[in-house]
């Protein structure tokens, strides 16, 4: 009699055992909490990896995942003596470049987390901006307005120019790798020809700091963020004066990132991004993932947050403008935002009051021609 009872008890026990729960899949990776304010972040060009540099000079590498519990630190480095201000991956993803308040440039091996190259006194003052031009050439900008362009095959800079009167906040370059653009705290945009190794011109002065720069509209437009909460727009080959400007509902536009040729995300000092926010915390930087699925942001709350921007490339800018004209409220792009009823695109899609009706109509015609939601 004992054997059948044991078999019966075993079957009952198996029935009562719960099946292991499947891992929870999130819309975005979990927030990453650090021990210091994160100044800079960058996505790997072909893997689900994110680099971060903090105010203590430490650099971290994380693997990120939408599977809960799978976002992990891969390694950390404390080679910089002072605040790390910018990190960028090489185009092949094998190296990580960084610049710091300690005036040094570091190049690290991504896999091993080891320092490969160090330029200890790359500038005479702290470095604030970094741009990788190709596998051998990169540019740096410092707190006093000096731009340097480096060739790592020789280990030296071949351009060393000072035409800004204040810090260089951001650097970008055109697709042909010829025209390099800088923004500065002196309120100007600088234009440099790195093929000819010479300075070309400065734009007219704006009222506030120019904080960031990106190229849009298939190279036809240049957009600059500013400390007064406006976006300044230049036509290509018309760098002397702005062609348009947009006032955003923000204290300061500190960082801008292109999502498509017609859409960009902007982050501000008051903690708001176009898809979400760090509540009451100044945002240091935003970055777009290689597949345009996520936007990452870092702020003074010592957090790195991820935002789902996968729907942004499908948005037609003219559709949003038409909704605004007919009084229809725009839907928030992320339910992670503190105020999900906020119209994040209002400043980007409306002309400023100083533009006349005719100019607005001409702008809309141009949007129809340039929108990448069309046939091409």
Short mmCIF file of C-alpha atoms in Angstrom, two decimals:
data_model
loop_
_atom_site.label_atom_id
_atom_site.label_comp_id
_atom_site.label_asym_id
_atom_site.label_seq_id
_atom_site.Cartn_x
_atom_site.Cartn_y
_atom_site.Cartn_z
CA UNK A 1 0.00 0.00 0.00
CA UNK A 2 2.92 2.39 0.69
CA UNK A 3 4.28 2.48 -2.87
CA UNK A 4 1.07 3.71 -4.55
CA UNK A 5 0.67 6.45 -1.92
CA UNK A 6 4.23 7.70 -2.53
CA UNK A 7 3.60 7.81 -6.28
CA UNK A 8 0.35 9.68 -5.69
CA UNK A 9 2.07 12.23 -3.43
CA UNK A 10 4.80 12.78 -6.04
CA UNK A 11 2.28 13.52 -8.79
CA UNK A 12 0.45 15.98 -6.53
CA UNK A 13 3.74 17.70 -5.68
CA UNK A 14 4.64 18.08 -9.38
CA UNK A 15 1.23 19.58 -10.10
CA UNK A 16 1.66 22.10 -7.31
CA UNK A 17 5.10 23.22 -8.45
CA UNK A 18 4.96 26.53 -10.26
CA UNK A 19 6.53 26.79 -13.67
CA UNK A 20 9.53 29.14 -13.75
CA UNK A 21 8.48 32.65 -14.71
CA UNK A 22 9.63 33.95 -18.07
CA UNK A 23 11.92 37.00 -17.89
CA UNK A 24 10.03 40.27 -18.07
CA UNK A 25 10.52 42.14 -21.32
CA UNK A 26 10.40 45.92 -21.06
CA UNK A 27 9.79 48.59 -23.69
CA UNK A 28 13.16 50.11 -22.83
CA UNK A 29 16.20 48.99 -20.82
CA UNK A 30 16.16 49.73 -17.10
CA UNK A 31 17.64 52.99 -15.82
CA UNK A 32 21.31 52.81 -14.89
CA UNK A 33 22.24 54.36 -11.55
CA UNK A 34 25.78 55.66 -11.02
CA UNK A 35 27.50 57.14 -7.97
CA UNK A 36 28.30 60.50 -9.58
CA UNK A 37 26.82 62.88 -12.13
CA UNK A 38 27.19 61.51 -15.66
CA UNK A 39 28.49 64.11 -18.12
CA UNK A 40 28.55 62.12 -21.32
CA UNK A 41 27.18 58.96 -22.96
CA UNK A 42 27.68 57.20 -26.30
CA UNK A 43 26.16 54.15 -28.00
CA UNK A 44 28.33 51.47 -29.60
CA UNK A 45 28.04 51.48 -33.43
CA UNK A 46 27.11 47.79 -33.82
CA UNK A 47 26.46 46.23 -30.40
CA UNK A 48 24.03 46.81 -27.50
CA UNK A 49 26.66 48.62 -25.47
CA UNK A 50 26.70 52.08 -23.90
CA UNK A 51 29.68 54.07 -22.61
CA UNK A 52 29.45 56.75 -19.93
CA UNK A 53 31.86 59.25 -18.37
CA UNK A 54 31.24 60.94 -15.03
CA UNK A 55 32.23 64.04 -13.12
CA UNK A 56 34.87 62.11 -11.14
CA UNK A 57 36.74 61.14 -14.32
CA UNK A 58 35.55 57.53 -14.34
CA UNK A 59 34.45 55.77 -17.55
CA UNK A 60 31.96 52.90 -17.58
CA UNK A 61 30.90 50.41 -20.20
CA UNK A 62 27.47 48.76 -19.96
CA UNK A 63 25.64 46.14 -21.96
CA UNK A 64 21.95 47.04 -22.16
CA UNK A 65 18.87 44.92 -22.75
CA UNK A 66 15.09 45.14 -22.57
CA UNK A 67 15.08 41.89 -20.60
CA UNK A 68 14.73 42.87 -16.97
CA UNK A 69 17.93 42.32 -15.00
CA UNK A 70 20.11 41.91 -18.08
CA UNK A 71 21.60 45.43 -18.22
CA UNK A 72 25.06 45.04 -16.68
CA UNK A 73 28.34 46.84 -16.16
CA UNK A 74 31.13 45.36 -18.31
CA UNK A 75 34.05 47.37 -16.95
CA UNK A 76 35.05 50.70 -15.47
CA UNK A 77 38.16 52.83 -15.72
CA UNK A 78 39.55 55.59 -13.53
CA UNK A 79 42.38 56.80 -15.77
CA UNK A 80 41.20 60.44 -16.02
CA UNK A 81 42.28 62.64 -13.12
CA UNK A 82 39.34 65.04 -13.44
CA UNK A 83 35.84 65.17 -14.91
CA UNK A 84 35.33 63.19 -18.14
CA UNK A 85 33.52 65.49 -20.57
CA UNK A 86 33.05 63.44 -23.74
CA UNK A 87 33.20 59.80 -24.83
CA UNK A 88 32.89 58.48 -28.40
CA UNK A 89 33.30 55.06 -30.02
CA UNK A 90 35.39 54.61 -33.14
CA UNK A 91 33.40 53.69 -36.26
CA UNK A 92 34.38 50.01 -35.92
CA UNK A 93 33.52 49.97 -32.21
CA UNK A 94 36.93 48.67 -31.15
CA UNK A 95 38.18 51.86 -29.48
CA UNK A 96 36.68 54.35 -27.06
CA UNK A 97 37.93 57.96 -27.12
CA UNK A 98 37.52 60.33 -24.19
CA UNK A 99 38.50 63.89 -23.23
CA UNK A 100 38.64 65.44 -19.81
CA UNK A 101 38.99 68.51 -17.66
CA UNK A 102 42.50 67.15 -16.95
CA UNK A 103 43.46 68.29 -20.52
CA UNK A 104 44.12 64.71 -21.64
CA UNK A 105 42.86 62.58 -24.53
CA UNK A 106 42.52 58.84 -23.82
CA UNK A 107 41.97 56.00 -26.30
CA UNK A 108 40.86 52.71 -24.74
CA UNK A 109 40.36 49.15 -25.96
CA UNK A 110 36.64 48.44 -25.77
CA UNK A 111 36.91 44.68 -25.21
CA UNK A 112 39.57 44.73 -22.51
CA UNK A 113 38.88 48.14 -20.97
CA UNK A 114 42.60 48.93 -21.13
CA UNK A 115 44.23 52.24 -21.97
CA UNK A 116 45.89 52.11 -25.41
CA UNK A 117 46.98 55.71 -25.94
CA UNK A 118 47.17 58.79 -23.71
CA UNK A 119 47.93 62.35 -24.79
CA UNK A 120 48.48 63.91 -21.34
CA UNK A 121 48.67 67.61 -22.29
CA UNK A 122 46.67 67.71 -25.49
CA UNK A 123 45.54 71.30 -24.70
CA UNK A 124 46.82 73.98 -22.36
CA UNK A 125 43.37 74.26 -20.74
CA UNK A 126 40.56 71.72 -20.05
CA UNK A 127 39.07 70.00 -23.12
CA UNK A 128 35.32 70.21 -23.59
CA UNK A 129 34.46 68.86 -27.07
CA UNK A 130 35.44 65.87 -29.21
CA UNK A 131 34.69 64.69 -32.76
CA UNK A 132 35.97 61.60 -34.56
CA UNK A 133 36.49 62.37 -38.25
CA UNK A 134 37.73 58.93 -39.39
CA UNK A 135 39.82 56.04 -38.07
CA UNK A 136 42.93 58.26 -37.87
CA UNK A 137 41.74 61.83 -37.44
CA UNK A 138 39.83 63.49 -34.59
CA UNK A 139 39.17 67.04 -33.40
CA UNK A 140 39.12 68.55 -29.91
CA UNK A 141 37.92 71.90 -28.56
CA UNK A 142 38.83 73.47 -25.23
CA UNK A 143 37.48 75.88 -22.61
CA UNK A 144 39.18 78.92 -24.15
CA UNK A 145 38.05 78.41 -27.76
CA UNK A 146 41.01 76.57 -29.28
CA UNK A 147 40.31 73.90 -31.91
CA UNK A 148 42.85 71.16 -32.61
CA UNK A 149 42.67 68.47 -35.29
CA UNK A 150 44.83 65.38 -34.72
CA UNK A 151 46.34 62.69 -36.94
CA UNK A 152 47.05 59.60 -34.84
CA UNK A 153 49.35 58.16 -37.51
CA UNK A 154 51.77 60.91 -36.51
CA UNK A 155 50.55 61.35 -32.94
CA UNK A 156 50.34 65.12 -33.30
CA UNK A 157 47.84 67.84 -34.22
CA UNK A 158 48.00 69.37 -37.69
CA UNK A 159 45.56 72.20 -36.92
CA UNK A 160 45.78 74.42 -33.85
CA UNK A 161 43.51 77.45 -34.24
CA UNK A 162 41.87 79.90 -31.84
CA UNK A 163 39.06 81.99 -33.32
CA UNK A 164 36.45 81.66 -30.56
CA UNK A 165 36.53 83.87 -27.47
CA UNK A 166 34.91 81.30 -25.17
CA UNK A 167 34.63 77.53 -24.73
CA UNK A 168 33.92 75.25 -27.70
CA UNK A 169 30.72 73.42 -26.86
CA UNK A 170 30.29 71.05 -29.81
CA UNK A 171 31.86 69.97 -33.11
CA UNK A 172 30.44 68.34 -36.24
CA UNK A 173 31.55 67.74 -39.83
CA UNK A 174 29.92 67.30 -43.22
CA UNK A 175 29.65 63.98 -45.05
CA UNK A 176 32.56 64.86 -47.34
CA UNK A 177 34.80 65.27 -44.25
CA UNK A 178 35.83 68.69 -45.45
CA UNK A 179 33.94 71.39 -43.54
CA UNK A 180 34.16 71.26 -39.77
CA UNK A 181 31.71 73.33 -37.69
CA UNK A 182 32.11 74.41 -34.08
CA UNK A 183 29.76 76.11 -31.62
CA UNK A 184 30.98 78.28 -28.79
CA UNK A 185 30.00 80.03 -25.59
CA UNK A 186 30.81 83.31 -27.35
CA UNK A 187 27.58 82.92 -29.36
CA UNK A 188 29.16 82.13 -32.73
CA UNK A 189 29.49 79.13 -35.03
CA UNK A 190 32.95 78.56 -36.50
CA UNK A 191 33.62 77.18 -39.98
CA UNK A 192 36.92 75.39 -40.69
CA UNK A 193 38.21 73.67 -43.84
CA UNK A 194 40.22 70.68 -42.64
CA UNK A 195 41.24 69.68 -46.17
CA UNK A 196 43.00 73.01 -46.59
CA UNK A 197 43.76 73.19 -42.87
CA UNK A 198 42.44 76.71 -42.43
CA UNK A 199 39.80 78.82 -40.72
CA UNK A 200 37.07 80.19 -42.99
CA UNK A 201 34.63 82.32 -40.99
CA UNK A 202 32.61 82.94 -37.85
CA UNK A 203 28.85 83.41 -37.93
CA UNK A 204 27.23 86.54 -36.58
CA UNK A 205 26.93 86.72 -32.79
CA UNK A 206 23.75 85.35 -31.21
CA UNK A 207 22.30 86.58 -27.92
CA UNK A 208 23.31 83.52 -25.88
CA UNK A 209 25.82 80.68 -25.86
CA UNK A 210 25.65 78.27 -28.79
CA UNK A 211 25.64 74.90 -27.05
CA UNK A 212 25.35 72.24 -29.77
CA UNK A 213 25.33 71.73 -33.53
CA UNK A 214 24.09 69.18 -36.07
CA UNK A 215 23.62 68.95 -39.84
CA UNK A 216 20.11 68.27 -41.18
CA UNK A 217 18.15 68.15 -44.46
CA UNK A 218 20.69 66.07 -46.41
CA UNK A 219 23.40 68.58 -45.64
CA UNK A 220 21.39 71.64 -46.61
CA UNK A 221 20.73 72.96 -43.08
CA UNK A 222 22.76 73.41 -39.91
CA UNK A 223 20.93 73.62 -36.56
CA UNK A 224 22.48 75.05 -33.39
CA UNK A 225 21.08 74.83 -29.86
CA UNK A 226 21.48 77.86 -27.63
CA UNK A 227 21.58 78.93 -24.01
CA UNK A 228 18.52 81.13 -24.51
CA UNK A 229 16.27 78.19 -25.42
CA UNK A 230 16.24 78.73 -29.18
CA UNK A 231 17.29 76.69 -32.19
CA UNK A 232 19.23 78.71 -34.76
CA UNK A 233 19.16 77.47 -38.35
CA UNK A 234 21.75 78.21 -41.03
CA UNK A 235 21.63 77.41 -44.73
CA UNK A 236 24.66 75.49 -46.00
CA UNK A 237 27.10 77.97 -47.57
CA UNK A 238 25.19 80.73 -45.76
CA UNK A 239 26.99 80.44 -42.45
CA UNK A 240 27.35 84.15 -41.81
CA UNK A 241 23.76 84.74 -40.70
CA UNK A 242 20.88 82.54 -39.55
CA UNK A 243 18.08 81.77 -41.99
CA UNK A 244 15.53 80.97 -39.28
CA UNK A 245 15.11 80.38 -35.58
CA UNK A 246 12.68 78.54 -33.32
CA UNK A 247 11.92 79.41 -29.72
CA UNK A 248 11.38 76.29 -27.58
CA UNK A 249 9.66 76.11 -24.24
CA UNK A 250 12.97 75.50 -22.51
CA UNK A 251 15.44 77.40 -20.37
CA UNK A 252 18.41 76.31 -22.48
CA UNK A 253 18.85 73.85 -25.36
CA UNK A 254 22.01 72.07 -24.24
CA UNK A 255 22.10 69.09 -26.59
CA UNK A 256 20.51 68.19 -29.92
CA UNK A 257 20.55 64.84 -31.73
CA UNK A 258 19.27 64.20 -35.28
CA UNK A 259 16.78 61.33 -35.53
CA UNK A 260 16.01 61.71 -39.24
CA UNK A 261 16.87 64.39 -41.78
CA UNK A 262 13.83 66.38 -40.64
CA UNK A 263 13.42 65.47 -36.94
CA UNK A 264 15.75 66.08 -34.03
CA UNK A 265 15.53 65.62 -30.27
CA UNK A 266 16.55 68.42 -27.95
CA UNK A 267 17.47 68.33 -24.25
CA UNK A 268 17.40 71.30 -21.92
CA UNK A 269 18.66 72.58 -18.59
CA UNK A 270 15.20 72.21 -17.04
CA UNK A 271 15.33 68.44 -17.53
CA UNK A 272 13.00 68.10 -20.51
CA UNK A 273 13.74 66.01 -23.60
CA UNK A 274 11.46 65.74 -26.61
CA UNK A 275 10.44 62.24 -25.47
CA UNK A 276 10.60 62.47 -21.70
CA UNK A 277 12.38 64.10 -18.81
CA UNK A 278 14.60 63.87 -15.74
CA UNK A 279 12.39 65.67 -13.26
CA UNK A 280 13.90 69.03 -12.26
CA UNK A 281 17.39 67.85 -13.21
CA UNK A 282 19.71 69.49 -15.73
CA UNK A 283 20.41 67.13 -18.65
CA UNK A 284 24.05 66.81 -19.69
CA UNK A 285 23.75 64.80 -22.90
CA UNK A 286 21.47 62.68 -25.07
CA UNK A 287 22.51 60.00 -27.57
CA UNK A 288 20.72 57.91 -30.19
CA UNK A 289 21.20 54.14 -30.52
CA UNK A 290 22.51 52.71 -33.79
CA UNK A 291 19.09 51.31 -34.78
CA UNK A 292 17.20 54.52 -33.81
CA UNK A 293 15.21 52.46 -31.32
CA UNK A 294 16.37 54.21 -28.15
CA UNK A 295 17.45 57.60 -26.97
CA UNK A 296 19.59 57.63 -23.84
CA UNK A 297 19.95 60.62 -21.54
CA UNK A 298 22.09 61.48 -18.53
CA UNK A 299 21.44 64.20 -15.97
CA UNK A 300 22.32 65.52 -12.54
CA UNK A 301 20.21 62.81 -10.91
CA UNK A 302 23.12 60.39 -11.57
CA UNK A 303 20.85 58.29 -13.81
CA UNK A 304 21.12 57.12 -17.40
CA UNK A 305 17.60 56.75 -18.82
CA UNK A 306 16.41 55.08 -22.00
CA UNK A 307 13.51 56.33 -24.13
CA UNK A 308 11.67 54.53 -26.90
CA UNK A 309 11.97 56.60 -30.09
CA UNK A 310 11.25 53.78 -32.57
CA UNK A 311 8.15 55.57 -33.85
CA UNK A 312 9.91 58.87 -34.58
CA UNK A 313 11.32 57.99 -38.04
CA UNK A 314 7.77 57.28 -39.26
CA UNK A 315 6.42 60.66 -38.19
CA UNK A 316 5.58 63.08 -40.98
CA UNK A 317 6.49 66.57 -39.87
CA UNK A 318 3.78 68.14 -42.03
CA UNK A 319 1.15 65.93 -40.40
CA UNK A 320 2.12 67.34 -37.02
CA UNK A 321 2.07 70.90 -38.34
CA UNK A 322 -1.42 70.35 -39.74
CA UNK A 323 -2.64 68.98 -36.42
CA UNK A 324 -1.33 72.07 -34.69
CA UNK A 325 -3.13 74.34 -37.16
CA UNK A 326 -6.43 72.56 -36.65
CA UNK A 327 -6.07 72.76 -32.87
CA UNK A 328 -5.62 69.02 -32.33
CA UNK A 329 -3.42 68.09 -29.39
CA UNK A 330 -0.28 66.13 -30.18
CA UNK A 331 0.20 62.81 -28.44
CA UNK A 332 3.19 62.46 -26.13
CA UNK A 333 5.80 60.11 -27.51
CA UNK A 334 6.58 58.28 -24.29
CA UNK A 335 4.47 57.32 -21.27
CA UNK A 336 7.66 57.53 -19.19
CA UNK A 337 7.49 61.31 -19.44
CA UNK A 338 6.51 63.14 -16.25
CA UNK A 339 3.83 65.11 -18.10
CA UNK A 340 2.53 62.86 -20.86
CA UNK A 341 0.21 65.54 -22.14
CA UNK A 342 3.04 67.89 -23.04
CA UNK A 343 3.42 68.89 -26.67
CA UNK A 344 7.13 68.29 -27.14
CA UNK A 345 7.11 69.34 -30.82
CA UNK A 346 5.47 72.73 -30.40
CA UNK A 347 8.67 74.76 -30.67
CA UNK A 348 10.06 72.70 -33.52
CA UNK A 349 7.01 72.87 -35.74
CA UNK A 350 5.77 76.42 -35.37
CA UNK A 351 7.45 79.42 -36.94
CA UNK A 352 8.50 82.22 -34.63
CA UNK A 353 6.21 85.19 -34.32
CA UNK A 354 8.62 87.38 -36.23
CA UNK A 355 8.17 85.29 -39.39
CA UNK A 356 5.32 86.40 -41.61
CA UNK A 357 2.59 84.21 -43.04
CA UNK A 358 4.30 84.14 -46.44
CA UNK A 359 7.56 82.88 -44.96
CA UNK A 360 5.68 80.16 -43.08
CA UNK A 361 4.01 78.98 -46.29
CA UNK A 362 7.37 78.93 -48.08
CA UNK A 363 8.84 76.92 -45.19
CA UNK A 364 6.03 74.37 -45.46
CA UNK A 365 6.62 74.05 -49.20
CA UNK A 366 10.28 73.37 -48.47
CA UNK A 367 9.31 70.75 -45.87
CA UNK A 368 7.23 69.02 -48.53
CA UNK A 369 10.24 68.92 -50.84
CA UNK A 370 12.78 67.92 -48.20
CA UNK A 371 10.80 65.54 -46.01
CA UNK A 372 12.35 62.10 -45.87
CA UNK A 373 8.92 60.59 -45.45
CA UNK A 374 8.39 61.00 -49.19
CA UNK A 375 9.19 58.76 -52.13
CA UNK A 376 12.94 58.67 -51.48
#
